[in-house]
mmCIF file of C-alpha atoms in Angstrom:
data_model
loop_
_atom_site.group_PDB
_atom_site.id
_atom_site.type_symbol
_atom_site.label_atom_id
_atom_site.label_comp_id
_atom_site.label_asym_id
_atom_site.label_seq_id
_atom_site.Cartn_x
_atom_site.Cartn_y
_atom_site.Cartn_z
ATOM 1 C CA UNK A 1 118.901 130.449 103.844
ATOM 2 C CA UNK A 2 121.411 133.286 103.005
ATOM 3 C CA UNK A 3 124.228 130.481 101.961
ATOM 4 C CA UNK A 4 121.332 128.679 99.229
ATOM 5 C CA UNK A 5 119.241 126.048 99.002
ATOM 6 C CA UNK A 6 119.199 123.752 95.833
ATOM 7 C CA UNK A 7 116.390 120.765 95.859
ATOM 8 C CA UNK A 8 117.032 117.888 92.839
ATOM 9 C CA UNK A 9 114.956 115.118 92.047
ATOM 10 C CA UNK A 10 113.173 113.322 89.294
ATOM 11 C CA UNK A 11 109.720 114.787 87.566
ATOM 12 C CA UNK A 12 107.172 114.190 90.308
ATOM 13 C CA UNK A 13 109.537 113.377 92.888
ATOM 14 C CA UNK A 14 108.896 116.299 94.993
ATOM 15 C CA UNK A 15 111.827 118.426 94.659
ATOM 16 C CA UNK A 16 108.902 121.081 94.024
ATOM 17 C CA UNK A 17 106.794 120.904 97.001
ATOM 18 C CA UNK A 18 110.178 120.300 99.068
ATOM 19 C CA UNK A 19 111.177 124.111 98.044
ATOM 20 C CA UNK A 20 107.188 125.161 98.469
ATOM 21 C CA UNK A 21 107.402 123.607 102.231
ATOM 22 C CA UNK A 22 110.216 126.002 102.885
ATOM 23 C CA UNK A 23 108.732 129.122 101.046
ATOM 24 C CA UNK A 24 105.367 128.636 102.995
ATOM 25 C CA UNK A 25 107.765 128.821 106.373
ATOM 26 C CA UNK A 26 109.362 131.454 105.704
ATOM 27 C CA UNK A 27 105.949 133.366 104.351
ATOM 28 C CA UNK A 28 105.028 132.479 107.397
ATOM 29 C CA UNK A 29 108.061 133.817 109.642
ATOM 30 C CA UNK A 30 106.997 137.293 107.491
ATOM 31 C CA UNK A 31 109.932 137.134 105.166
ATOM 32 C CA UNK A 32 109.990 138.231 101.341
ATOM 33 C CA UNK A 33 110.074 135.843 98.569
ATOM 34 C CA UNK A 34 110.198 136.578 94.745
ATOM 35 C CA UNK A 35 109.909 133.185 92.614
ATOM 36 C CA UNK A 36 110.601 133.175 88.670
ATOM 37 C CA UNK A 37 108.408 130.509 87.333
ATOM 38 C CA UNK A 38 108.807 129.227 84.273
ATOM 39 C CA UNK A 39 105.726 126.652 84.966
ATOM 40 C CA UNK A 40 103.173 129.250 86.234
ATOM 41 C CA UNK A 41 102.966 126.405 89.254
ATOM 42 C CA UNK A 42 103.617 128.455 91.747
ATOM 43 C CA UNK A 43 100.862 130.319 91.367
ATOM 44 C CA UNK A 44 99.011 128.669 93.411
ATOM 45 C CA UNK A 45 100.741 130.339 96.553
ATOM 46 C CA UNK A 46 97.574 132.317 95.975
ATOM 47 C CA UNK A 47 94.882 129.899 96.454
ATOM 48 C CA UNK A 48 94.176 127.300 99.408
ATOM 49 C CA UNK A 49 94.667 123.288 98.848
ATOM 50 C CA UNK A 50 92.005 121.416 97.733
ATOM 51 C CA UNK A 51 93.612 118.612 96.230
ATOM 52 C CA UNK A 52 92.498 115.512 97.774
ATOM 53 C CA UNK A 53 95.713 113.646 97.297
ATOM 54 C CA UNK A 54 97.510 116.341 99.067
ATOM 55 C CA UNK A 55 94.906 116.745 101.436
ATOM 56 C CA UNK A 56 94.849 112.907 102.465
ATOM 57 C CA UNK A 57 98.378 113.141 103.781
ATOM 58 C CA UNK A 58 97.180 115.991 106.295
ATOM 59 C CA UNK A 59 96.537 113.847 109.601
ATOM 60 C CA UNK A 60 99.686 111.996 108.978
ATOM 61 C CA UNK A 61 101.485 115.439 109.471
ATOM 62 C CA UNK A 62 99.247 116.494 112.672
ATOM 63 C CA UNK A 63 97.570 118.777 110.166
ATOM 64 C CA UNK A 64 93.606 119.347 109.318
ATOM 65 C CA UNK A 65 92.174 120.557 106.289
ATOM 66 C CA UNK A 66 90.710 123.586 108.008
ATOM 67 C CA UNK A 67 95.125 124.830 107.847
ATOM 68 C CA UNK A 68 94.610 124.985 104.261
ATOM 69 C CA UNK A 69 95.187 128.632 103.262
ATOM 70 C CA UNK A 70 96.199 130.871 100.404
ATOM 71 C CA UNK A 71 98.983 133.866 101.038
ATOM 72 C CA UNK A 72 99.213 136.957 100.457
ATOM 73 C CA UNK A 73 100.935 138.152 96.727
ATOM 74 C CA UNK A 74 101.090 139.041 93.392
ATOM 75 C CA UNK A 75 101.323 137.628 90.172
ATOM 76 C CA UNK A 76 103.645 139.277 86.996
ATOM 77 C CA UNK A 77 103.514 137.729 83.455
ATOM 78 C CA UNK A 78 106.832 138.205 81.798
ATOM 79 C CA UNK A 79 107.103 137.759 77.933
ATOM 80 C CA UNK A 80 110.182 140.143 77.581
ATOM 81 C CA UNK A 81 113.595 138.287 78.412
ATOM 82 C CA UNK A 82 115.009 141.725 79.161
ATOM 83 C CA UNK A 83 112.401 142.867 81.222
ATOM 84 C CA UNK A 84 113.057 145.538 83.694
ATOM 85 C CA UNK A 85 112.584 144.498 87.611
ATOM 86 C CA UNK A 86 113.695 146.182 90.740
ATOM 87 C CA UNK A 87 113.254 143.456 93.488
ATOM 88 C CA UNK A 88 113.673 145.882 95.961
ATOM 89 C CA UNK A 89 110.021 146.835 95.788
ATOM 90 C CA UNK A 90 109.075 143.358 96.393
ATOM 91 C CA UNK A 91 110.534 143.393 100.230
ATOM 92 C CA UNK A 92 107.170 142.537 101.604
ATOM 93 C CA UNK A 93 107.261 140.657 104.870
ATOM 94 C CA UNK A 94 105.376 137.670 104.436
ATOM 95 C CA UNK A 95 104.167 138.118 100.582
ATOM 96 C CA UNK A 96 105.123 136.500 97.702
ATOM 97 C CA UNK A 97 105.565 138.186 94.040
ATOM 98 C CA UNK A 98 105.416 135.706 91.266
ATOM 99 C CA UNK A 99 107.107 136.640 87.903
ATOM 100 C CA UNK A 100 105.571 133.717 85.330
ATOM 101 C CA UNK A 101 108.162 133.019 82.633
ATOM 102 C CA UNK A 102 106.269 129.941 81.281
ATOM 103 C CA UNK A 103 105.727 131.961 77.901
ATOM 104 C CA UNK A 104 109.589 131.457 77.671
ATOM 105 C CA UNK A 105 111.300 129.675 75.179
ATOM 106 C CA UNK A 106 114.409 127.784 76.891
ATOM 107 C CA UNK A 107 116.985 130.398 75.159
ATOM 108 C CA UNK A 108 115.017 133.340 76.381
ATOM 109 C CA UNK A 109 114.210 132.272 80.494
ATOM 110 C CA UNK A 110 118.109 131.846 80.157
ATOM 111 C CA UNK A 111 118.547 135.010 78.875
ATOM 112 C CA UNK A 112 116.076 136.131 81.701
ATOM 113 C CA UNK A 113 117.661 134.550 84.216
ATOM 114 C CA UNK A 114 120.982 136.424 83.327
ATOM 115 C CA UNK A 115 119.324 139.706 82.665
ATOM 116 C CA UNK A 116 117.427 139.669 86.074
ATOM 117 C CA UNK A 117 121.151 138.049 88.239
ATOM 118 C CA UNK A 118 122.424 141.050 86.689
ATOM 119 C CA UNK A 119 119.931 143.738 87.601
ATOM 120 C CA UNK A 120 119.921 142.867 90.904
ATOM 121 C CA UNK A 121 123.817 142.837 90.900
ATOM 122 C CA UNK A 122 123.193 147.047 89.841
ATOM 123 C CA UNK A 123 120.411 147.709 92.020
ATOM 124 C CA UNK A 124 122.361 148.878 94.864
ATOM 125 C CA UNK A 125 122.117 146.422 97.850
ATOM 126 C CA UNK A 126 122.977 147.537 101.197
ATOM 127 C CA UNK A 127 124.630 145.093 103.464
ATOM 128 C CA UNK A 128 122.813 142.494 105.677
ATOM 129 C CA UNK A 129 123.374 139.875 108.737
ATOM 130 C CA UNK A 130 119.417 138.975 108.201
ATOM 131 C CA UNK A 131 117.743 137.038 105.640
ATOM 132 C CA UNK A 132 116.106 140.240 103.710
ATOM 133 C CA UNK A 133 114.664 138.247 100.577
ATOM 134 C CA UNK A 134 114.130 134.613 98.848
ATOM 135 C CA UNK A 135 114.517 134.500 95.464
ATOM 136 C CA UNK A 136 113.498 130.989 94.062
ATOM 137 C CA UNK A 137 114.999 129.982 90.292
ATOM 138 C CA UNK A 138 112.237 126.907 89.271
ATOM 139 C CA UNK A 139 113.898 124.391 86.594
ATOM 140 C CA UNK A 140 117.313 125.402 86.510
ATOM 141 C CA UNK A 141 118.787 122.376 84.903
ATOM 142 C CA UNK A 142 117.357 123.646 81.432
ATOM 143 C CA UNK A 143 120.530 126.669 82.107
ATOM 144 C CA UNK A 144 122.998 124.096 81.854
ATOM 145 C CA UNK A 145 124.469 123.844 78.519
ATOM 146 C CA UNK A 146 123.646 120.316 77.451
ATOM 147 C CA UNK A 147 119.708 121.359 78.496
ATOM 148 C CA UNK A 148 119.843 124.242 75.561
ATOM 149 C CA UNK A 149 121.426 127.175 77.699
ATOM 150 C CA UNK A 150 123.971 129.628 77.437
ATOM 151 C CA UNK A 151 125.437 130.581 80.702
ATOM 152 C CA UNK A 152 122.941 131.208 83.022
ATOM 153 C CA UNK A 153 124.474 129.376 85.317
ATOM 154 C CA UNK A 154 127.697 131.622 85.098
ATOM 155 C CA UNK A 155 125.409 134.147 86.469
ATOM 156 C CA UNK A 156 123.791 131.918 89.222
ATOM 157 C CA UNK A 157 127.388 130.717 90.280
ATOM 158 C CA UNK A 158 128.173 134.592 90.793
ATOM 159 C CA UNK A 159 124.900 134.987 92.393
ATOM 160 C CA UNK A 160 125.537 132.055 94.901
ATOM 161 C CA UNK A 161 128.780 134.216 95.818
ATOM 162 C CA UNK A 162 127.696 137.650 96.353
ATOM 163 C CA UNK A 163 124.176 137.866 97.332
ATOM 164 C CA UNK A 164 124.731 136.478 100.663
ATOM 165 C CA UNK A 165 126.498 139.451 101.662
ATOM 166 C CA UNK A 166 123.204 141.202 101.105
ATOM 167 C CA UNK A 167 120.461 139.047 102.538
ATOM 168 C CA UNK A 168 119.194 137.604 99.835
ATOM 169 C CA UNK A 169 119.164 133.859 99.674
ATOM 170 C CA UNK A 170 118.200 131.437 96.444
ATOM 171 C CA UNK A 171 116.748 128.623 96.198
ATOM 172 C CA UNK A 172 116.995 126.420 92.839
ATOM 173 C CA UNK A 173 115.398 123.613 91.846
ATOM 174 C CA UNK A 174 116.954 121.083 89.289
ATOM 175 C CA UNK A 175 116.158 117.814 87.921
ATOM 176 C CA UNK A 176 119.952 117.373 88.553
ATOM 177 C CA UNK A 177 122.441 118.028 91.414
ATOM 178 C CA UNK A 178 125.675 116.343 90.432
ATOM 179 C CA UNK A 179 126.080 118.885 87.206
ATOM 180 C CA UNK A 180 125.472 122.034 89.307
ATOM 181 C CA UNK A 181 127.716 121.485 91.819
ATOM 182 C CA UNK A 182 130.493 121.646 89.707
ATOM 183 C CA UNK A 183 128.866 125.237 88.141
ATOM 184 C CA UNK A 184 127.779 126.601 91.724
ATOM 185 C CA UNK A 185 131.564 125.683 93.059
ATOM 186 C CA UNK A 186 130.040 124.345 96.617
ATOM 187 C CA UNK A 187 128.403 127.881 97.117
ATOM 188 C CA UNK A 188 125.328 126.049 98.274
ATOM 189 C CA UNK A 189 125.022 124.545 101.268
ATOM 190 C CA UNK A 190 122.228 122.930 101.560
ATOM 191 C CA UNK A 191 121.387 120.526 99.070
ATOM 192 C CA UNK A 192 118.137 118.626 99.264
ATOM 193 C CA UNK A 193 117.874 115.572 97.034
ATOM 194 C CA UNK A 194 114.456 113.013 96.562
ATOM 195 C CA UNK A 195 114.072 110.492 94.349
ATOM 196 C CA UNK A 196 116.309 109.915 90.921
ATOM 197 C CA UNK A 197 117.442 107.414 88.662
ATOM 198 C CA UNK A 198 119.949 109.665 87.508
ATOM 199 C CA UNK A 199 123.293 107.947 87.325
ATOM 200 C CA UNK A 200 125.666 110.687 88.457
ATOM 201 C CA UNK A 201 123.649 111.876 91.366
ATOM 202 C CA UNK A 202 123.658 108.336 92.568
ATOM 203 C CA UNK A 203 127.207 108.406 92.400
ATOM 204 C CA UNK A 204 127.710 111.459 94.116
ATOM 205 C CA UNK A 205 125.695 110.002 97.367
ATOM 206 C CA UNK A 206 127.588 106.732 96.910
ATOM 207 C CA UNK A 207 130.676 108.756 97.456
ATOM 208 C CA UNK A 208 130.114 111.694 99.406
ATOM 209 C CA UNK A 209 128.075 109.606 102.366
ATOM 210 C CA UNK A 210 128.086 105.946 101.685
ATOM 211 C CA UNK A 211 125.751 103.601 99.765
ATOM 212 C CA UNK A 212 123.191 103.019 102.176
ATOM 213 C CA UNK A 213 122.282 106.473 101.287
ATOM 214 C CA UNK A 214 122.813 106.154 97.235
ATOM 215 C CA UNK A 215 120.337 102.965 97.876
ATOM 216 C CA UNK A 216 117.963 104.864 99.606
ATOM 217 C CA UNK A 217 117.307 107.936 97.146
ATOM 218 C CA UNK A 218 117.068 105.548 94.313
ATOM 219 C CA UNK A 219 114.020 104.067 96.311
ATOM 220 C CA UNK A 220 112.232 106.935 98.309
ATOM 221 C CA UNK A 221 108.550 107.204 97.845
ATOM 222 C CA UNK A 222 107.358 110.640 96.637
ATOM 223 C CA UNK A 223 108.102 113.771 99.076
ATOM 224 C CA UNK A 224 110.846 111.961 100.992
ATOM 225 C CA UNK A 225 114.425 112.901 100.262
ATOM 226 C CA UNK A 226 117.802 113.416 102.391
ATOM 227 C CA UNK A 227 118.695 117.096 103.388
ATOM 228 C CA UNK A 228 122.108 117.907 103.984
ATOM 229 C CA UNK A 229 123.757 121.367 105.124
ATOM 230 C CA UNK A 230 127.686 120.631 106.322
ATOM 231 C CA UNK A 231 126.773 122.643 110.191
ATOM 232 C CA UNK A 232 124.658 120.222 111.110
ATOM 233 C CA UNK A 233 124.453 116.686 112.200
ATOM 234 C CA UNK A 234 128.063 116.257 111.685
ATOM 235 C CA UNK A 235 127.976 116.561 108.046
ATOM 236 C CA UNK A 236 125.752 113.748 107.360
ATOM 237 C CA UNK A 237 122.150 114.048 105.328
ATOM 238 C CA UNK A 238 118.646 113.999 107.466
ATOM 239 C CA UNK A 239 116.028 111.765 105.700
ATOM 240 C CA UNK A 240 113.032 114.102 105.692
ATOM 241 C CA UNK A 241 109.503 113.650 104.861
ATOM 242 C CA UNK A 242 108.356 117.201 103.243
ATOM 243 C CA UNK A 243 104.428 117.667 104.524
ATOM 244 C CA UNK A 244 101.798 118.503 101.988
ATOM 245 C CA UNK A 245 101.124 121.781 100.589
ATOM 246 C CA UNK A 246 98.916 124.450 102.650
ATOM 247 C CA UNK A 247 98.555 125.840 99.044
ATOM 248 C CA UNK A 248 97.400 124.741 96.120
ATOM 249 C CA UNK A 249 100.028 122.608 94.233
ATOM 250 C CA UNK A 250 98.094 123.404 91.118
ATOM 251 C CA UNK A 251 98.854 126.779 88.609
ATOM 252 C CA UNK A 252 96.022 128.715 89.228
ATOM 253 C CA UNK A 253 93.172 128.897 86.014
ATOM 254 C CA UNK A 254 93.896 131.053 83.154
ATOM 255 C CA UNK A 255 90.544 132.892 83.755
ATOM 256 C CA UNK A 256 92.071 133.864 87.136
ATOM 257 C CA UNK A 257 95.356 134.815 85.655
ATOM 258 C CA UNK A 258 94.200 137.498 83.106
ATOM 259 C CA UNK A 259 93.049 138.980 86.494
ATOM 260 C CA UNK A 260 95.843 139.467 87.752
ATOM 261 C CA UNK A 261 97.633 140.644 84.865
#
């Protein structure tokens, strides 16, 4: 996870739960992970699934609805693009801190997404072979220029770069793969990509591994998509079917919320 993740896919195509599935893992294996959430979705690491949809797919997975669980973390409401954060005080095997950015307008969560790639950058990293932290960018098409933003992708290319050299891996999750490719400079290397109707990414399957697969992702149902990282299985993309959610796929209540803050 140190050389980046980046999930694509249509709205409701799964990209999201795809990323969740590895987060919960890696929870799970007692690793850190710090998510900036522009949807407030992801706080429902904090509560168990009880979505019947999600739960139906259980037994298909070998899993029961007794596995349902919440884990362990905290919530932080940011309303300040420049707010202050030292993510070194979030290393906290197998928690998960949450910094909500869904009161955001699109110019300001880019601003916030520069402002925070660039505190970390001064925050004094030692060096590290082991994964030491996660941190997960939600929506990260809207910091492409033609979405509305002004160069936070500049500072998630550098990111991509430099943080593996301290542990710290990213995952980011797009609407669109083909366009941050070209911004990330093949940085990432694995690249996860479900359903889409999107012309480019088509294209880019169709050429990078054949058009059986550019067929395929244009027809996937939900939650299935092809994974690819170039060290395994000779270069070519696994079709994967993400399992549901042992969380709840749902933000939590407001109610709930104001606790936490």
């Amino acid at each position: 996870l140190t050389t980046h993740v980046l999930s694509a896919g249509a709205t409701g195509s799964g990209k999201s739960v795809s990323a969740m599935d590895i987060v919960e893992e890696a929870l799970m294996k007692k690793k850190s992970v710090v998510v900036f959430d522009p949807t407030a979705q992801w706080t429902g690491f904090l509560s168990p699934c009880r979505d019947k949809k999600m739960l139906s797919h259980y037994s298909k997975f070998g899993m029961k609805p007794e596995d349902a669980r919440p884990f362990r973390g905290m919530i932080f409401e940011v309303t300040d693009p420049k707010v202050e954060i030292d993510l070194r005080e979030y290393i906290r095997p197998g928690e998960i801190t949450i910094f909500t950015l869904n009161k955001l307008t699109t110019s300001q969560f880019d601003t916030a997404v520069r402002n925070i790639i660039d505190l970390i950058f001064k925050q004094g990293w030692e060096e590290s072979p082991e994964l030491q932290l996660i941190v997960v960018f939600d929506e990260v098409h809207r910091l492409l220029e033609k979405y509305g933003g002004k160069g936070g992708y500049v500072a998630l290319e550098r990111a991509c770069r430099e943080f593996r050299k301290w542990g710290i891996g990213l995952i980011m999750i797009s609407q669109v793969l083909s366009d941050f490719k070209e911004a990330v400079k093949g940085n990432v290397l694995t690249e996860i990509q479900l359903n889409t109707k999107l012309l480019n990414d088509i294209k880019r399957a169709k050429e990078k591994y054949g058009e059986e697969y550019a067929k395929r992702i244009t027809r996937e149902e939900v939650g299935v998509g092809m994974i690819q990282n170039p060290r395994y299985n000779r270069g070519k993309p696994y079709w994967v079917a993400f399992r549901p959610l042992l969380h709840s796929p749902h933000k939590i209540p407001n109610k709930e919320l104001e606790l936490y803050k």
